[in-house]
Amino acid sequence: MSSTIAMLETKRAAARLGGGEKRIAAQHAKGKLTARERLDVLLDEDSFEELDMFVEHNCVDFGMETQIVPGDGVVTGSGTINGRLVFVFSQDFTVFGGSLSERHAAKICKIMDMALKVGAPVIGLNDSGGARIQEGVASLGGYAEVFQRNVLASGVVPQLSLIMGPCAGGAVYSPAMTDFIFMVKDSSYMFVTGPDVVKTVTNEVVTQEALGGAVTHTTKTSVADVAFENDVEALLAARDFIDFLPLSNRAKESGGVPERPTADPWDRAEAGLDTLIPASASQPYDMHELIAKVVDEGDFFEVQPAHAANILCGFARIEGRTIGIVANQPMVLAGVLDINSSKKAARFVRFCDAFEIPIVTFVDVPGFLPGTAQEHNGIIKHGAKLLFAYAEATVPKITVITRKAYGGAYDVMASKHLRGDLNYAWPTAEIAVMGAKGAVEIIFRGKTPEEIAERTAEYEARFANPFVAASKGFIDEVIQPHSTRRRIALGLRKLRGKSLENPWKKHDNIPL
Ligand code: HXC
């Protein structure tokens, strides 16, 4: 008996060694942690429960029958992050380059199926040479099995991908269908075809990093959300991030969004907000400052901070409970809505709505960005995404207009007309079809500069304030900036019992 038990430990030790000491050293030499070391950082101490440690591949071609490594290049199971259940897979680059075989895929599918059944997030740590070349189509089938589950899980359990090594070919489409992607600078990349193929087909010479590295994907493409300096930083951030998210879309039944104790008083007044808006309408201010002053302990986890920075999206807490924040950023392009910012915020709003996370929107928007570049690239369709996302969202929606809310962008930014639950404005708000000067130049075309100046002053006095909108009930209340946190906290409390359903449909047809 005791020797049988000892044999189990020997087998376990062999499995834990993955591709062996030499390959582990090579992994470390690249500045990367191994699959198991990553799980140690990600999960609470001793919380990891592994499954399928002894799964082996079933390939008999190219001498593979003699190369068996227990676990087959991916470590799977469950664990906790600050006590909350998550399912994980961590690809082991030391075993056949973390490449995906039929059995490797089956292991990932097993934990995804479990996560869906019990209602807990899936976190994938990706570090893989792609399809296991020796297995051919069996591996492609494995990928498709994972893709199918990514789609079924979408909107049911949060899915987070950490890209911590190669991710190329069709393999990129699994992370692409998850909710958020974190990447590690200089050691991870994602592309459909690598630099060699690019060179052959288009004659372009490009490095892996420039083609699909963390910086490229978090600035230009928006494929990834946040870039980190190294594995540890990315994994620790993933822990913080998961703390904000409900375990599943069924979380409402078990109390909704996670709640963490906070010493930050719910009614904390912030006198600094009364002077945040500069005297001149054309002068910017940093929307981050407002967010930091309003949310619990100034803690804001921003997604896509380096892409379309004219809109800010991220998670924070009020009274310890998660909220999603969307805010125009006057510091970048005057906070205008354009294609990229509309797409970025639309996807964020939809995530919040899918997982019952209340949305707080701070508005300071001069409108949509004019120009042929925007029009010819489809600002109509892409702007409609954000409009659609806000309009379909049934979660609690609180909106605060701090300064400009002009034109169509006023409607889009969680206005009353899109079922905003509580729409507040600061006294500095200007809610109008457009800025006073532009408006007067159109309706008084051909008038002298003196007359234009006079009419502009008149238009400003009439419309550059929140009271016209408030007189129509489009604004529920004009509030003192310093009371914003208190108002939002009270609003969220009131809205906890909100119940609103859209008409039955198979699914909607958001302009993709
Ligand atoms: C089997 C693989 C492998 C793969 C790497 N290895 N990729 N084994 N299938 N796809 C093995 C190597 O043989 C090597 O084994 C070990 O992993 C480490 O690989 P190295 O090349 O030594 O590492 P490195 O220099 O860091 O290069 C990593 C790499 C390179 C850039 C990922 O290995 C590479 O280009 N691999 C092939 C990538 C690829 O073409 N994949 C298929 C893409 S198509 P030893 O025993 O020497 O340690 C695809 C389609 C998916 O994925 C479609 C889904 C729909």
PDB file of C-alpha atoms and ligand atoms in Angstrom, residues 23 30 93-94 96-99 128-134 140 143 147 166 168-171 189 208, ligand 1:
ATOM      1  CA  ARG A  23      13.455  23.624 -20.903  1.00  0.00           C
ATOM      2  CA  LYS A  30      13.448  34.392 -21.483  1.00  0.00           C
ATOM      3  CA  PHE A  93       5.682  25.934 -23.140  1.00  0.00           C
ATOM      4  CA  THR A  94       8.234  23.401 -21.912  1.00  0.00           C
ATOM      5  CA  PHE A  96       6.020  20.587 -27.106  1.00  0.00           C
ATOM      6  CA  GLY A  97       6.085  24.385 -26.963  1.00  0.00           C
ATOM      7  CA  GLY A  98       2.693  24.440 -25.216  1.00  0.00           C
ATOM      8  CA  SER A  99       1.212  23.364 -28.548  1.00  0.00           C
ATOM      9  CA  SER A 128       1.762  28.121 -26.996  1.00  0.00           C
ATOM     10  CA  GLY A 129       3.296  27.369 -30.380  1.00  0.00           C
ATOM     11  CA  GLY A 130      -0.222  26.829 -31.722  1.00  0.00           C
ATOM     12  CA  ALA A 131      -1.641  23.676 -33.254  1.00  0.00           C
ATOM     13  CA  ARG A 132       0.410  20.539 -32.393  1.00  0.00           C
ATOM     14  CA  ILE A 133       1.947  20.100 -35.804  1.00  0.00           C
ATOM     15  CA  GLN A 134       2.333  16.312 -35.460  1.00  0.00           C
ATOM     16  CA  LEU A 140      -7.604  22.019 -35.403  1.00  0.00           C
ATOM     17  CA  TYR A 143      -9.216  24.513 -31.221  1.00  0.00           C
ATOM     18  CA  PHE A 147     -13.830  28.315 -29.642  1.00  0.00           C
ATOM     19  CA  PRO A 166       3.463  33.090 -28.493  1.00  0.00           C
ATOM     20  CA  ALA A 168      -0.323  32.771 -33.432  1.00  0.00           C
ATOM     21  CA  GLY A 169      -2.462  31.498 -36.265  1.00  0.00           C
ATOM     22  CA  GLY A 170      -6.058  30.598 -35.565  1.00  0.00           C
ATOM     23  CA  ALA A 171      -5.061  30.199 -31.916  1.00  0.00           C
ATOM     24  CA  TYR A 189       2.627  38.315 -29.213  1.00  0.00           C
ATOM     25  CA  GLN A 208       7.120  40.106 -33.921  1.00  0.00           C
TER      26      GLN A 208
HETATM   27  C1  HXC B   1       4.627  20.893 -31.933  1.00  0.00           C
HETATM   28  C2  HXC B   1       6.012  22.575 -31.267  1.00  0.00           C
HETATM   29  C3  HXC B   1       5.181  23.537 -31.866  1.00  0.00           C
HETATM   30  C4  HXC B   1       4.008  23.069 -32.518  1.00  0.00           C
HETATM   31  C5  HXC B   1       6.818  24.559 -30.973  1.00  0.00           C
HETATM   32  N1  HXC B   1       7.028  23.262 -30.741  1.00  0.00           N
HETATM   33  N2  HXC B   1       5.706  24.760 -31.670  1.00  0.00           N
HETATM   34  N3  HXC B   1       5.726  21.265 -31.308  1.00  0.00           N
HETATM   35  N4  HXC B   1       3.769  21.750 -32.523  1.00  0.00           N
HETATM   36  N5  HXC B   1       3.161  23.928 -33.075  1.00  0.00           N
HETATM   37  C6  HXC B   1       8.131  22.662 -29.999  1.00  0.00           C
HETATM   38  C7  HXC B   1       9.442  22.728 -30.717  1.00  0.00           C
HETATM   39  O1  HXC B   1       9.596  21.626 -31.566  1.00  0.00           O
HETATM   40  C8  HXC B   1      10.425  22.701 -29.552  1.00  0.00           C
HETATM   41  O2  HXC B   1      10.553  21.370 -29.117  1.00  0.00           O
HETATM   42  C9  HXC B   1       9.685  23.438 -28.471  1.00  0.00           C
HETATM   43  O3  HXC B   1       8.313  23.413 -28.831  1.00  0.00           O
HETATM   44  C10 HXC B   1      10.104  24.883 -28.338  1.00  0.00           C
HETATM   45  O4  HXC B   1      10.092  25.475 -29.623  1.00  0.00           O
HETATM   46  P1  HXC B   1      11.288  26.380 -30.153  1.00  0.00           P
HETATM   47  O5  HXC B   1      11.043  26.575 -31.595  1.00  0.00           O
HETATM   48  O6  HXC B   1      12.579  25.797 -29.734  1.00  0.00           O
HETATM   49  O7  HXC B   1      11.049  27.701 -29.316  1.00  0.00           O
HETATM   50  P2  HXC B   1      11.208  29.200 -29.772  1.00  0.00           P
HETATM   51  O8  HXC B   1      12.514  29.391 -30.455  1.00  0.00           O
HETATM   52  O9  HXC B   1      10.922  30.012 -28.545  1.00  0.00           O
HETATM   53  O10 HXC B   1      10.049  29.449 -30.834  1.00  0.00           O
HETATM   54  C11 HXC B   1       8.724  29.356 -30.457  1.00  0.00           C
HETATM   55  C12 HXC B   1       7.812  29.397 -31.693  1.00  0.00           C
HETATM   56  C13 HXC B   1       8.269  28.309 -32.712  1.00  0.00           C
HETATM   57  C14 HXC B   1       7.928  30.779 -32.338  1.00  0.00           C
HETATM   58  C15 HXC B   1       6.406  29.177 -31.223  1.00  0.00           C
HETATM   59  O11 HXC B   1       8.397  27.081 -32.018  1.00  0.00           O
HETATM   60  C16 HXC B   1       7.317  28.138 -33.824  1.00  0.00           C
HETATM   61  O12 HXC B   1       7.315  28.925 -34.778  1.00  0.00           O
HETATM   62  N6  HXC B   1       6.540  27.056 -33.761  1.00  0.00           N
HETATM   63  C17 HXC B   1       5.615  26.714 -34.798  1.00  0.00           C
HETATM   64  C18 HXC B   1       4.465  27.634 -34.762  1.00  0.00           C
HETATM   65  C19 HXC B   1       3.428  27.227 -35.748  1.00  0.00           C
HETATM   66  O13 HXC B   1       3.632  27.323 -36.943  1.00  0.00           O
HETATM   67  N7  HXC B   1       2.341  26.663 -35.209  1.00  0.00           N
HETATM   68  C20 HXC B   1       1.248  26.212 -36.016  1.00  0.00           C
HETATM   69  C21 HXC B   1       0.489  27.462 -36.360  1.00  0.00           C
HETATM   70  S1  HXC B   1      -0.962  27.115 -37.142  1.00  0.00           S
HETATM   71  P3  HXC B   1      11.854  20.842 -28.372  1.00  0.00           P
HETATM   72  O14 HXC B   1      11.615  19.393 -28.217  1.00  0.00           O
HETATM   73  O15 HXC B   1      13.005  21.192 -29.249  1.00  0.00           O
HETATM   74  O16 HXC B   1      11.889  21.554 -27.051  1.00  0.00           O
HETATM   75  C22 HXC B   1      -2.037  27.065 -35.923  1.00  0.00           C
HETATM   76  C23 HXC B   1      -3.374  26.881 -36.435  1.00  0.00           C
HETATM   77  C24 HXC B   1      -4.363  26.996 -35.339  1.00  0.00           C
HETATM   78  O17 HXC B   1      -1.745  27.167 -34.813  1.00  0.00           O
HETATM   79  C25 HXC B   1      -5.673  26.989 -36.029  1.00  0.00           C
HETATM   80  C26 HXC B   1      -6.783  27.076 -35.087  1.00  0.00           C
HETATM   81  C27 HXC B   1      -8.031  27.206 -35.842  1.00  0.00           C
END
